[in-house]
DNA sequence: TATTTTATGTTATAATATTAACAGGGGAGG
DNA sequence: CCTCCCCTGTTAATATTATAACATAAAATA
């Protein structure tokens, strides 16, 4: 569209699905899939074709009537929309099990993200190296954020230090926070904060299981 | 697709939020919060009070008009709705970094979940012990699922073996799958499958950042 | 070349979710 | 006891999202 600041609001679910499309497209073998139809893509993800076409329509569409979508064209467009064409530097605070798992996450490269810092308060962790990145003391966060022009910070600390960590990140100049601690963190408007609670996924799974499985005993009370 | 155990269908977003409420409530100090109002809880999560009351209304409400909600009552009710009151056994397949991180996830206990098995194909991992659970060969999955009455399986394998792993789990008798591999997995109806793609959270964050940050160059073309 | 098929972009309709408005219940304070 | 205020449960209205329907364009086929 005409305006990059985006006049009409794109539904949040659409953005989530665009990410799904991109993820799916980047995984399928390129030689067999030079082109793909909305029907094919929808089948792979478990949606209806109209959803995909409607999502694309928010951005003017990616093909032309009659043709199928060109996969490379699609991927490039999605990456541009999602902002993945501009490389970003990020840091991780909290080098516990989850922090280490994320530090080893290969897909960061594909997303245009570069891990430039790992931080913790635990002296036993400070100094070790994970994928060529050395773990530093948390006091060094402001320095690294400024020097490396870091825009994104990932929080994998325990719950009770999540908010203080977020504050530190924000003061240091980080613009987006991806929080994996169980506690919600908040910040001033202008800072993008994504709280990613793993337990919520588990709970919704549990709920659906309960609906599906026969109740063990026809309990009298609610 | 209608569910006979459920008269009126509860919106999916409501279930997600119920999980958020429970997570938030379980984290706040019990002595200071014996009771809580919809307004207070909404503030903590960043919602409006009416959302919470509407969500609760799908289940008949948790308090009575005039009173505030009793926290213990609320927690018990949410746990019952989400099916967390019934203990479940689960296994993890794929003991890479993410699998190990999940194996060490303390919150499983709070969710009524018990890790009873770890599996991998890598001989170098088979035999090691994480939190008193020994890593077994993937061939032993059917045996353990049956013996331990496992209902939930977590997939943390690479993308190319995700679907085959899901098939194995389903054939073994698992009823719910929590898939962390980047590739969507599918199964027959009756099996609950939750695909949890971490990269999607990162991409939506990237998108929002792009909307917020000033465009580096006023590029002519979209 | 005419026609059928398949595909996308667009518009219109149906379904769903959010938000607001309202109706009572209980406690505090005069 | 009465009034005021705050609270929840419920219903109604609004806004948003998903689905279906349609118009059009290209390729394939006869």
CSV table of C-alpha atoms (C1' of nucleotides) in Angstrom, one decimal:
chain,number,residue,atom,x,y,z
A,1,UNK,CA,0.0,0.0,0.0
A,2,UNK,CA,0.4,3.6,-0.3
A,3,UNK,CA,1.4,4.5,3.2
A,4,UNK,CA,4.2,2.7,5.2
A,5,UNK,CA,2.9,4.1,8.5
A,6,UNK,CA,-0.2,2.0,7.8
A,7,UNK,CA,-3.6,3.7,7.9
A,8,UNK,CA,-5.9,0.8,8.3
A,9,UNK,CA,-5.2,-1.5,11.1
A,10,UNK,CA,-4.2,-5.1,10.3
A,11,UNK,CA,-5.8,-7.7,12.6
A,12,UNK,CA,-3.4,-9.2,15.1
A,13,UNK,CA,-4.5,-12.7,14.1
A,14,UNK,CA,-3.5,-11.9,10.5
A,15,UNK,CA,0.1,-11.0,11.6
A,16,UNK,CA,0.3,-14.2,13.5
A,17,UNK,CA,-0.8,-16.1,10.5
A,18,UNK,CA,1.6,-14.3,8.1
A,19,UNK,CA,4.3,-15.6,10.4
A,20,UNK,CA,2.9,-19.0,10.1
A,21,UNK,CA,2.8,-18.8,6.3
A,22,UNK,CA,6.4,-17.7,6.2
A,23,UNK,CA,7.5,-20.4,8.6
A,24,UNK,CA,5.7,-23.0,6.5
A,25,UNK,CA,7.0,-21.7,3.2
A,26,UNK,CA,10.6,-21.5,4.3
A,27,UNK,CA,10.5,-25.2,5.4
A,28,UNK,CA,9.2,-26.8,2.2
A,29,UNK,CA,11.7,-27.9,-0.5
A,30,UNK,CA,12.2,-25.1,-2.9
A,31,UNK,CA,12.7,-27.2,-6.0
A,32,UNK,CA,9.3,-28.8,-5.8
A,33,UNK,CA,7.6,-25.7,-4.8
A,34,UNK,CA,8.3,-22.8,-7.1
A,35,UNK,CA,4.7,-21.9,-7.0
A,36,UNK,CA,1.9,-22.5,-4.5
A,37,UNK,CA,-1.8,-21.9,-4.4
A,38,UNK,CA,-3.8,-20.6,-1.4
A,39,UNK,CA,-5.5,-23.9,-1.3
A,40,UNK,CA,-2.3,-25.9,-1.0
A,41,UNK,CA,-0.8,-23.6,1.6
A,42,UNK,CA,-4.0,-23.6,3.6
A,43,UNK,CA,-4.1,-27.4,3.6
A,44,UNK,CA,-0.6,-27.6,5.0
A,45,UNK,CA,-1.4,-25.3,7.9
A,46,UNK,CA,-5.0,-26.4,8.5
A,47,UNK,CA,-6.9,-23.3,7.4
A,48,UNK,CA,-9.3,-22.4,4.6
A,49,UNK,CA,-8.0,-20.8,1.5
A,50,UNK,CA,-10.1,-17.7,1.9
A,51,UNK,CA,-8.3,-16.9,5.2
A,52,UNK,CA,-5.0,-16.7,3.4
A,53,UNK,CA,-6.3,-14.6,0.5
A,54,UNK,CA,-8.0,-12.2,2.9
A,55,UNK,CA,-4.9,-11.9,5.0
A,56,UNK,CA,-2.9,-11.1,1.8
A,57,UNK,CA,-5.5,-8.6,0.7
A,58,UNK,CA,-4.7,-6.4,3.7
A,59,UNK,CA,-1.4,-5.7,2.0
A,60,UNK,CA,-2.6,-5.5,-1.6
A,61,UNK,CA,-2.2,-9.2,-2.5
A,62,UNK,CA,0.9,-11.0,-3.6
A,63,UNK,CA,0.0,-12.4,-7.0
A,64,UNK,CA,-2.4,-11.7,-9.8
A,65,UNK,CA,-5.7,-13.2,-10.5
A,66,UNK,CA,-5.3,-16.5,-12.4
A,67,UNK,CA,-1.7,-17.1,-11.4
A,68,UNK,CA,-0.6,-19.0,-8.4
A,69,UNK,CA,1.7,-17.4,-5.9
A,70,UNK,CA,5.4,-17.5,-6.6
A,71,UNK,CA,7.0,-18.8,-3.5
A,72,UNK,CA,10.1,-16.6,-3.6
A,73,UNK,CA,8.0,-13.6,-4.2
A,74,UNK,CA,5.8,-14.6,-1.3
A,75,UNK,CA,8.7,-15.2,1.1
A,76,UNK,CA,10.3,-11.9,0.3
A,77,UNK,CA,7.0,-10.0,0.7
A,78,UNK,CA,6.3,-11.6,4.0
A,79,UNK,CA,9.8,-11.0,5.3
A,80,UNK,CA,9.5,-7.3,4.4
A,81,UNK,CA,6.1,-7.0,6.0
A,82,UNK,CA,7.3,-8.6,9.2
A,83,UNK,CA,10.4,-6.5,9.3
A,84,UNK,CA,12.7,-9.5,8.9
A,85,UNK,CA,14.6,-7.9,6.0
A,86,UNK,CA,16.3,-5.5,8.4
A,87,UNK,CA,18.9,-7.3,10.5
A,88,UNK,CA,18.5,-6.8,14.2
A,89,UNK,CA,20.9,-7.4,17.1
A,90,UNK,CA,19.5,-9.0,20.3
A,91,UNK,CA,20.6,-10.1,23.7
A,92,UNK,CA,19.4,-12.7,26.2
A,93,UNK,CA,19.3,-12.0,30.0
A,94,UNK,CA,19.2,-15.1,32.1
A,95,UNK,CA,21.3,-18.0,31.1
A,96,UNK,CA,19.4,-20.8,32.7
A,97,UNK,CA,18.2,-23.8,30.8
A,98,UNK,CA,15.7,-21.9,28.7
A,99,UNK,CA,18.1,-19.1,28.1
A,100,UNK,CA,20.7,-21.6,26.9
A,101,UNK,CA,18.2,-23.3,24.7
A,102,UNK,CA,17.3,-20.0,23.0
A,103,UNK,CA,21.0,-19.1,22.7
A,104,UNK,CA,21.4,-22.3,20.7
A,105,UNK,CA,18.3,-21.6,18.6
A,106,UNK,CA,19.5,-21.9,15.0
A,107,UNK,CA,16.5,-20.2,13.4
A,108,UNK,CA,17.6,-16.8,14.7
A,109,UNK,CA,19.8,-16.5,11.6
A,110,UNK,CA,16.9,-17.2,9.3
A,111,UNK,CA,14.9,-14.5,11.0
A,112,UNK,CA,17.6,-11.9,10.5
A,113,UNK,CA,18.5,-11.8,14.1
A,114,UNK,CA,22.0,-11.9,15.6
A,115,UNK,CA,22.8,-12.8,19.2
A,116,UNK,CA,25.3,-10.3,20.4
A,117,UNK,CA,25.1,-10.7,24.2
A,118,UNK,CA,24.4,-13.1,27.0
A,119,UNK,CA,24.0,-11.9,30.6
A,120,UNK,CA,23.4,-13.4,34.0
A,121,UNK,CA,23.9,-12.6,37.7
A,122,UNK,CA,25.3,-16.0,38.6
A,123,UNK,CA,29.1,-15.8,38.8
A,124,UNK,CA,29.4,-19.4,37.9
A,125,UNK,CA,27.9,-18.7,34.5
A,126,UNK,CA,29.7,-15.5,33.8
A,127,UNK,CA,32.6,-16.2,31.5
A,128,UNK,CA,31.4,-19.3,29.8
A,129,UNK,CA,30.8,-19.2,26.0
A,130,UNK,CA,27.8,-20.4,24.1
A,131,UNK,CA,28.0,-20.3,20.3
A,132,UNK,CA,30.9,-17.9,20.4
A,133,UNK,CA,29.1,-15.5,22.7
A,134,UNK,CA,30.5,-14.9,26.2
A,135,UNK,CA,28.2,-14.6,29.2
A,136,UNK,CA,28.7,-11.2,30.8
A,137,UNK,CA,27.6,-9.7,34.1
A,138,UNK,CA,24.2,-8.1,34.0
A,139,UNK,CA,25.9,-4.7,34.8
A,140,UNK,CA,27.3,-4.6,31.3
A,141,UNK,CA,23.9,-4.6,29.7
A,142,UNK,CA,23.8,-0.8,29.1
A,143,UNK,CA,27.2,-0.7,27.5
A,144,UNK,CA,26.5,-3.6,25.1
A,145,UNK,CA,23.1,-2.3,24.1
A,146,UNK,CA,24.6,1.0,23.2
A,147,UNK,CA,27.7,-0.3,21.5
A,148,UNK,CA,26.0,-3.0,19.5
A,149,UNK,CA,22.8,-1.0,18.8
A,150,UNK,CA,20.6,-3.7,20.3
A,151,UNK,CA,16.9,-3.3,19.7
A,152,UNK,CA,15.6,-6.6,21.2
A,153,UNK,CA,16.1,-8.1,24.6
A,154,UNK,CA,15.0,-11.6,25.7
A,155,UNK,CA,14.1,-12.2,29.4
A,156,UNK,CA,14.6,-15.7,30.7
A,157,UNK,CA,15.1,-14.8,34.3
A,158,UNK,CA,13.0,-16.1,37.2
A,159,UNK,CA,9.7,-14.4,37.8
A,160,UNK,CA,10.7,-12.2,40.7
A,161,UNK,CA,13.5,-10.4,38.7
A,162,UNK,CA,11.6,-10.2,35.4
A,163,UNK,CA,10.3,-6.6,35.9
A,164,UNK,CA,13.6,-5.2,37.1
A,165,UNK,CA,15.3,-6.8,34.1
A,166,UNK,CA,12.7,-5.3,31.8
A,167,UNK,CA,13.4,-1.9,33.4
A,168,UNK,CA,17.1,-2.3,32.9
A,169,UNK,CA,16.6,-3.2,29.3
A,170,UNK,CA,14.3,-0.2,28.7
A,171,UNK,CA,16.7,2.2,30.4
A,172,UNK,CA,19.5,0.9,28.3
A,173,UNK,CA,17.6,1.7,25.1
A,174,UNK,CA,16.0,-1.6,24.0
A,175,UNK,CA,12.9,-1.1,22.0
A,176,UNK,CA,11.3,-4.6,22.1
A,177,UNK,CA,11.2,-7.2,24.9
A,178,UNK,CA,10.4,-10.9,24.6
A,179,UNK,CA,9.6,-12.1,28.0
A,180,UNK,CA,9.7,-15.8,28.8
A,181,UNK,CA,9.3,-15.5,32.6
A,182,UNK,CA,6.0,-16.5,34.0
A,183,UNK,CA,5.4,-12.9,35.3
A,184,UNK,CA,3.9,-10.3,33.0
A,185,UNK,CA,6.2,-7.3,32.6
A,186,UNK,CA,5.1,-3.8,31.6
A,187,UNK,CA,6.7,-0.7,30.2
A,188,UNK,CA,6.0,2.7,28.8
A,189,UNK,CA,4.1,3.1,25.6
A,190,UNK,CA,6.5,3.0,22.7
A,191,UNK,CA,8.2,-0.1,24.0
A,192,UNK,CA,6.9,-3.4,22.4
A,193,UNK,CA,6.6,-6.1,25.0
A,194,UNK,CA,5.7,-9.7,24.1
A,195,UNK,CA,4.9,-11.9,27.1
A,196,UNK,CA,5.4,-15.5,26.1
A,197,UNK,CA,4.0,-17.7,28.9
A,198,UNK,CA,4.7,-21.3,28.1
A,199,UNK,CA,2.4,-22.5,30.8
A,200,UNK,CA,-0.6,-21.0,28.9
A,201,UNK,CA,0.0,-23.3,26.0
A,202,UNK,CA,0.0,-26.2,28.3
A,203,UNK,CA,-3.1,-25.1,30.1
A,204,UNK,CA,-5.1,-24.7,26.9
A,205,UNK,CA,-4.0,-28.1,25.8
A,206,UNK,CA,-5.1,-29.5,29.2
A,207,UNK,CA,-8.5,-27.8,28.7
A,208,UNK,CA,-9.0,-29.3,25.3
A,209,UNK,CA,-8.0,-32.7,26.5
A,210,UNK,CA,-10.6,-32.5,29.3
A,211,UNK,CA,-13.3,-31.6,26.8
A,212,UNK,CA,-12.4,-34.5,24.6
A,213,UNK,CA,-11.7,-37.3,27.1
A,214,UNK,CA,-14.7,-38.9,28.9
A,215,UNK,CA,-15.1,-37.5,32.4
A,216,UNK,CA,-13.7,-40.1,34.8
A,217,UNK,CA,-16.6,-39.9,37.1
A,218,UNK,CA,-19.9,-38.2,36.4
A,219,UNK,CA,-19.3,-35.8,39.2
A,220,UNK,CA,-22.3,-34.3,40.7
A,221,UNK,CA,-21.0,-30.9,41.3
A,222,UNK,CA,-20.0,-28.6,38.5
B,1,UNK,CA,-17.2,-30.5,15.5
B,2,UNK,CA,-19.8,-29.7,18.2
B,3,UNK,CA,-19.1,-30.9,21.7
B,4,UNK,CA,-21.8,-32.6,23.7
B,5,UNK,CA,-20.1,-32.0,27.0
B,6,UNK,CA,-20.5,-28.3,26.4
B,7,UNK,CA,-23.7,-26.6,25.9
B,8,UNK,CA,-22.6,-23.2,24.6
B,9,UNK,CA,-19.2,-22.9,23.0
B,10,UNK,CA,-16.6,-21.0,25.0
B,11,UNK,CA,-14.4,-18.7,22.9
B,12,UNK,CA,-10.8,-19.8,22.5
B,13,UNK,CA,-9.6,-16.4,23.6
B,14,UNK,CA,-11.5,-16.9,26.8
B,15,UNK,CA,-9.6,-20.1,27.5
B,16,UNK,CA,-6.3,-18.4,26.8
B,17,UNK,CA,-7.2,-15.6,29.2
B,18,UNK,CA,-8.4,-18.0,31.9
B,19,UNK,CA,-4.9,-19.5,31.8
B,20,UNK,CA,-3.5,-16.0,32.2
B,21,UNK,CA,-5.7,-15.3,35.1
B,22,UNK,CA,-4.7,-18.5,36.8
B,23,UNK,CA,-1.0,-17.8,36.1
B,24,UNK,CA,-1.3,-14.3,37.5
B,25,UNK,CA,-3.2,-15.3,40.6
B,26,UNK,CA,-0.9,-18.1,41.5
B,27,UNK,CA,2.0,-15.7,41.4
B,28,UNK,CA,0.7,-13.0,43.8
B,29,UNK,CA,1.4,-13.2,47.5
B,30,UNK,CA,-1.5,-15.1,49.1
B,31,UNK,CA,-1.4,-13.2,52.4
B,32,UNK,CA,-2.0,-9.8,50.8
B,33,UNK,CA,-4.6,-11.1,48.3
B,34,UNK,CA,-7.2,-13.1,50.0
B,35,UNK,CA,-9.7,-11.4,47.7
B,36,UNK,CA,-9.5,-9.6,44.4
B,37,UNK,CA,-11.8,-7.6,42.2
B,38,UNK,CA,-12.2,-7.9,38.5
B,39,UNK,CA,-10.8,-4.4,38.3
B,40,UNK,CA,-7.6,-5.2,40.2
B,41,UNK,CA,-7.0,-8.4,38.2
B,42,UNK,CA,-7.6,-6.6,34.9
B,43,UNK,CA,-5.1,-3.9,35.8
B,44,UNK,CA,-2.4,-6.5,36.5
B,45,UNK,CA,-2.8,-8.2,33.2
B,46,UNK,CA,-3.6,-5.1,31.1
B,47,UNK,CA,-7.3,-5.8,30.3
B,48,UNK,CA,-10.6,-4.2,31.1
B,49,UNK,CA,-12.7,-5.5,34.0
B,50,UNK,CA,-15.6,-6.4,31.7
B,51,UNK,CA,-13.5,-8.8,29.8
B,52,UNK,CA,-12.8,-10.8,33.0
B,53,UNK,CA,-16.4,-10.8,34.1
B,54,UNK,CA,-17.6,-11.8,30.7
B,55,UNK,CA,-15.1,-14.7,30.6
B,56,UNK,CA,-16.2,-15.9,34.0
B,57,UNK,CA,-19.8,-15.6,33.0
B,58,UNK,CA,-19.4,-18.4,30.4
B,59,UNK,CA,-19.0,-20.7,33.4
B,60,UNK,CA,-21.6,-19.2,35.6
B,61,UNK,CA,-19.4,-16.8,37.5
B,62,UNK,CA,-17.1,-17.3,40.4
B,63,UNK,CA,-18.5,-15.0,43.0
B,64,UNK,CA,-21.7,-13.4,43.9
B,65,UNK,CA,-22.9,-9.9,43.2
B,66,UNK,CA,-21.5,-7.4,45.7
B,67,UNK,CA,-18.6,-9.5,46.9
B,68,UNK,CA,-15.2,-9.5,45.4
B,69,UNK,CA,-13.7,-12.8,44.2
B,70,UNK,CA,-12.1,-15.0,46.8
B,71,UNK,CA,-8.7,-15.9,45.4
B,72,UNK,CA,-8.6,-19.5,46.6
B,73,UNK,CA,-12.0,-20.1,45.2
B,74,UNK,CA,-11.0,-18.5,41.9
B,75,UNK,CA,-7.8,-20.6,41.6
B,76,UNK,CA,-9.6,-23.8,42.4
B,77,UNK,CA,-12.4,-23.0,39.9
B,78,UNK,CA,-9.9,-22.1,37.1
B,79,UNK,CA,-7.9,-25.2,37.7
B,80,UNK,CA,-11.0,-27.4,37.5
B,81,UNK,CA,-12.1,-25.7,34.3
B,82,UNK,CA,-8.7,-26.1,32.7
B,83,UNK,CA,-8.5,-29.7,33.8
B,84,UNK,CA,-5.4,-29.1,36.0
B,85,UNK,CA,-7.0,-30.8,39.0
B,86,UNK,CA,-6.5,-34.2,37.4
B,87,UNK,CA,-2.9,-35.2,37.5
B,88,UNK,CA,-1.5,-36.1,34.1
B,89,UNK,CA,1.7,-38.0,33.1
B,90,UNK,CA,3.7,-36.7,30.2
B,91,UNK,CA,6.8,-37.5,28.2
B,92,UNK,CA,9.3,-35.5,26.1
B,93,UNK,CA,10.7,-36.7,22.9
B,94,UNK,CA,13.8,-35.0,21.8
B,95,UNK,CA,16.4,-34.2,24.4
B,96,UNK,CA,18.2,-31.3,22.7
B,97,UNK,CA,18.6,-27.9,24.3
B,98,UNK,CA,14.9,-27.1,24.3
B,99,UNK,CA,13.9,-30.6,25.5
B,100,UNK,CA,16.3,-30.3,28.4
B,101,UNK,CA,15.0,-26.9,29.2
B,102,UNK,CA,11.4,-28.2,29.4
B,103,UNK,CA,12.5,-31.2,31.4
B,104,UNK,CA,13.8,-28.8,33.9
B,105,UNK,CA,10.7,-26.7,33.9
B,106,UNK,CA,9.7,-26.4,37.5
B,107,UNK,CA,6.2,-25.2,36.8
B,108,UNK,CA,5.0,-28.6,35.6
B,109,UNK,CA,4.3,-29.6,39.2
B,110,UNK,CA,2.1,-26.6,39.7
B,111,UNK,CA,0.1,-27.6,36.6
B,112,UNK,CA,-0.5,-31.1,37.9
B,113,UNK,CA,1.9,-32.6,35.3
B,114,UNK,CA,4.4,-35.3,36.0
B,115,UNK,CA,7.3,-36.0,33.7
B,116,UNK,CA,7.6,-39.8,33.4
B,117,UNK,CA,9.8,-40.2,30.3
B,118,UNK,CA,12.5,-38.7,28.2
B,119,UNK,CA,13.3,-40.1,24.7
B,120,UNK,CA,15.8,-39.5,22.0
B,121,UNK,CA,17.5,-41.3,19.1
B,122,UNK,CA,21.0,-40.0,19.9
B,123,UNK,CA,23.0,-42.8,21.6
B,124,UNK,CA,25.1,-40.3,23.4
B,125,UNK,CA,22.0,-38.9,25.2
B,126,UNK,CA,20.4,-42.2,26.0
B,127,UNK,CA,21.2,-43.2,29.5
B,128,UNK,CA,21.8,-39.8,31.0
B,129,UNK,CA,19.4,-38.6,33.8
B,130,UNK,CA,17.6,-35.3,34.1
B,131,UNK,CA,15.7,-34.6,37.2
B,132,UNK,CA,15.6,-38.3,38.1
B,133,UNK,CA,14.3,-39.3,34.7
B,134,UNK,CA,16.5,-41.4,32.5
B,135,UNK,CA,16.7,-40.8,28.8
B,136,UNK,CA,15.5,-43.9,26.9
B,137,UNK,CA,15.6,-44.9,23.2
B,138,UNK,CA,12.6,-43.8,21.2
B,139,UNK,CA,11.7,-47.4,20.6
B,140,UNK,CA,10.5,-47.6,24.2
B,141,UNK,CA,7.9,-45.0,23.8
B,142,UNK,CA,4.9,-47.3,23.3
B,143,UNK,CA,5.9,-49.4,26.3
B,144,UNK,CA,6.2,-46.4,28.6
B,145,UNK,CA,3.0,-44.7,27.3
B,146,UNK,CA,1.0,-47.8,28.1
B,147,UNK,CA,2.6,-48.6,31.4
B,148,UNK,CA,2.5,-45.1,32.8
B,149,UNK,CA,-0.8,-44.2,31.3
B,150,UNK,CA,0.7,-41.2,29.5
B,151,UNK,CA,-1.8,-38.8,27.9
B,152,UNK,CA,0.5,-35.9,26.8
B,153,UNK,CA,3.6,-36.0,24.6
B,154,UNK,CA,5.9,-33.1,24.0
B,155,UNK,CA,7.8,-33.0,20.7
B,156,UNK,CA,11.2,-31.1,20.7
B,157,UNK,CA,12.8,-32.9,17.8
B,158,UNK,CA,14.1,-31.4,14.6
B,159,UNK,CA,11.5,-30.4,12.0
B,160,UNK,CA,12.0,-33.3,9.7
B,161,UNK,CA,11.2,-35.9,12.3
B,162,UNK,CA,8.3,-34.1,13.9
B,163,UNK,CA,5.5,-35.7,12.0
B,164,UNK,CA,6.9,-39.3,12.4
B,165,UNK,CA,7.3,-38.6,16.1
B,166,UNK,CA,3.7,-37.4,16.3
B,167,UNK,CA,2.6,-40.6,14.5
B,168,UNK,CA,4.5,-42.7,17.0
B,169,UNK,CA,3.0,-40.9,19.9
B,170,UNK,CA,-0.5,-41.3,18.5
B,171,UNK,CA,-0.1,-44.9,17.8
B,172,UNK,CA,1.2,-45.4,21.3
B,173,UNK,CA,-2.0,-44.0,22.7
B,174,UNK,CA,-1.2,-40.4,23.5
B,175,UNK,CA,-4.2,-38.1,23.4
B,176,UNK,CA,-2.6,-34.6,23.4
B,177,UNK,CA,0.6,-33.4,21.7
B,178,UNK,CA,2.5,-30.2,22.4
B,179,UNK,CA,4.8,-29.6,19.4
B,180,UNK,CA,7.7,-27.3,19.6
B,181,UNK,CA,9.3,-28.2,16.3
B,182,UNK,CA,9.0,-25.5,13.6
B,183,UNK,CA,7.0,-27.9,11.4
B,184,UNK,CA,3.3,-28.2,11.9
B,185,UNK,CA,2.1,-31.7,12.8
B,186,UNK,CA,-1.3,-33.2,12.2
B,187,UNK,CA,-3.3,-36.1,13.4
B,188,UNK,CA,-6.7,-37.7,13.3
B,189,UNK,CA,-9.6,-35.9,15.0
B,190,UNK,CA,-9.9,-36.8,18.6
B,191,UNK,CA,-6.2,-36.0,19.1
B,192,UNK,CA,-5.5,-32.6,20.5
B,193,UNK,CA,-2.5,-31.0,18.8
B,194,UNK,CA,-1.0,-27.7,19.9
B,195,UNK,CA,1.7,-26.4,17.6
B,196,UNK,CA,3.9,-24.0,19.5
B,197,UNK,CA,6.1,-22.2,17.1
B,198,UNK,CA,8.6,-19.9,19.0
B,199,UNK,CA,9.6,-18.1,15.8
B,200,UNK,CA,6.0,-16.8,15.4
B,201,UNK,CA,6.3,-14.8,18.7
B,202,UNK,CA,9.6,-13.4,17.5
B,203,UNK,CA,8.1,-12.4,14.1
B,204,UNK,CA,5.1,-10.6,15.6
B,205,UNK,CA,7.5,-8.7,17.8
B,206,UNK,CA,9.5,-7.8,14.8
B,207,UNK,CA,6.4,-6.6,13.0
B,208,UNK,CA,5.4,-4.4,15.9
B,209,UNK,CA,8.9,-3.0,16.1
B,210,UNK,CA,8.8,-2.1,12.5
B,211,UNK,CA,5.5,-0.3,12.9
B,212,UNK,CA,6.9,1.6,15.9
B,213,UNK,CA,10.4,2.5,14.8
B,214,UNK,CA,10.8,5.3,12.2
B,215,UNK,CA,11.6,3.9,8.8
B,216,UNK,CA,15.3,4.1,8.2
B,217,UNK,CA,14.9,5.5,4.8
B,218,UNK,CA,11.8,6.9,3.2
B,219,UNK,CA,11.8,4.2,0.6
B,220,UNK,CA,9.9,5.0,-2.4
B,221,UNK,CA,8.6,1.5,-3.2
B,222,UNK,CA,6.6,-0.4,-0.7
C,1,DT,C1',-10.3,-20.0,-31.4
C,2,DA,C1',-13.9,-20.9,-28.2
C,3,DT,C1',-14.5,-23.0,-23.7
C,4,DT,C1',-13.6,-25.0,-19.5
C,5,DT,C1',-10.9,-25.0,-15.4
C,6,DT,C1',-8.4,-23.0,-11.8
C,7,DA,C1',-6.7,-19.3,-9.6
C,8,DT,C1',-6.6,-14.6,-7.2
C,9,DG,C1',-8.6,-10.1,-5.7
C,10,DT,C1',-12.5,-8.0,-4.0
C,11,DT,C1',-16.9,-7.4,-1.9
C,12,DA,C1',-20.7,-8.9,0.9
C,13,DT,C1',-22.5,-11.6,4.5
C,14,DA,C1',-22.4,-14.3,8.7
C,15,DA,C1',-20.2,-15.3,13.0
C,16,DT,C1',-17.7,-14.0,16.9
C,17,DA,C1',-15.6,-11.2,20.3
C,18,DT,C1',-15.3,-7.0,22.7
C,19,DT,C1',-17.3,-3.2,25.0
C,20,DA,C1',-20.8,-0.8,27.1
C,21,DA,C1',-25.1,-0.5,29.8
C,22,DC,C1',-28.0,-2.1,33.2
C,23,DA,C1',-30.0,-4.7,37.3
C,24,DG,C1',-29.5,-6.2,41.7
C,25,DG,C1',-26.6,-7.6,46.2
C,26,DG,C1',-23.8,-6.3,50.0
C,27,DG,C1',-21.1,-3.2,53.1
C,28,DA,C1',-20.0,1.4,55.2
C,29,DG,C1',-21.5,5.4,57.3
C,30,DG,C1',-24.6,8.7,58.8
D,1,DC,C1',-33.1,2.4,58.7
D,2,DC,C1',-31.7,4.7,54.8
D,3,DT,C1',-28.5,6.4,51.4
D,4,DC,C1',-24.4,6.0,48.8
D,5,DC,C1',-20.8,3.5,46.8
D,6,DC,C1',-18.6,-0.5,45.0
D,7,DC,C1',-19.1,-5.0,43.2
D,8,DT,C1',-20.7,-8.9,40.3
D,9,DG,C1',-23.9,-11.2,36.9
D,10,DT,C1',-26.4,-10.5,33.0
D,11,DT,C1',-28.1,-8.6,28.8
D,12,DA,C1',-27.6,-5.5,24.9
D,13,DA,C1',-25.0,-3.0,21.5
D,14,DT,C1',-20.9,-2.3,19.0
D,15,DA,C1',-16.8,-3.7,16.7
D,16,DT,C1',-14.0,-7.1,14.8
D,17,DT,C1',-13.0,-11.2,12.4
D,18,DA,C1',-14.0,-15.2,9.6
D,19,DT,C1',-16.6,-17.1,5.9
D,20,DA,C1',-18.9,-17.2,1.7
D,21,DA,C1',-20.0,-15.3,-2.8
D,22,DC,C1',-18.7,-13.1,-6.8
D,23,DA,C1',-15.9,-10.9,-10.7
D,24,DT,C1',-12.0,-11.4,-13.4
D,25,DA,C1',-7.7,-13.2,-15.4
D,26,DA,C1',-4.6,-16.7,-17.1
D,27,DA,C1',-3.7,-21.4,-18.7
D,28,DA,C1',-5.2,-25.7,-20.6
D,29,DT,C1',-8.0,-28.3,-23.7
D,30,DA,C1',-10.7,-29.5,-27.4
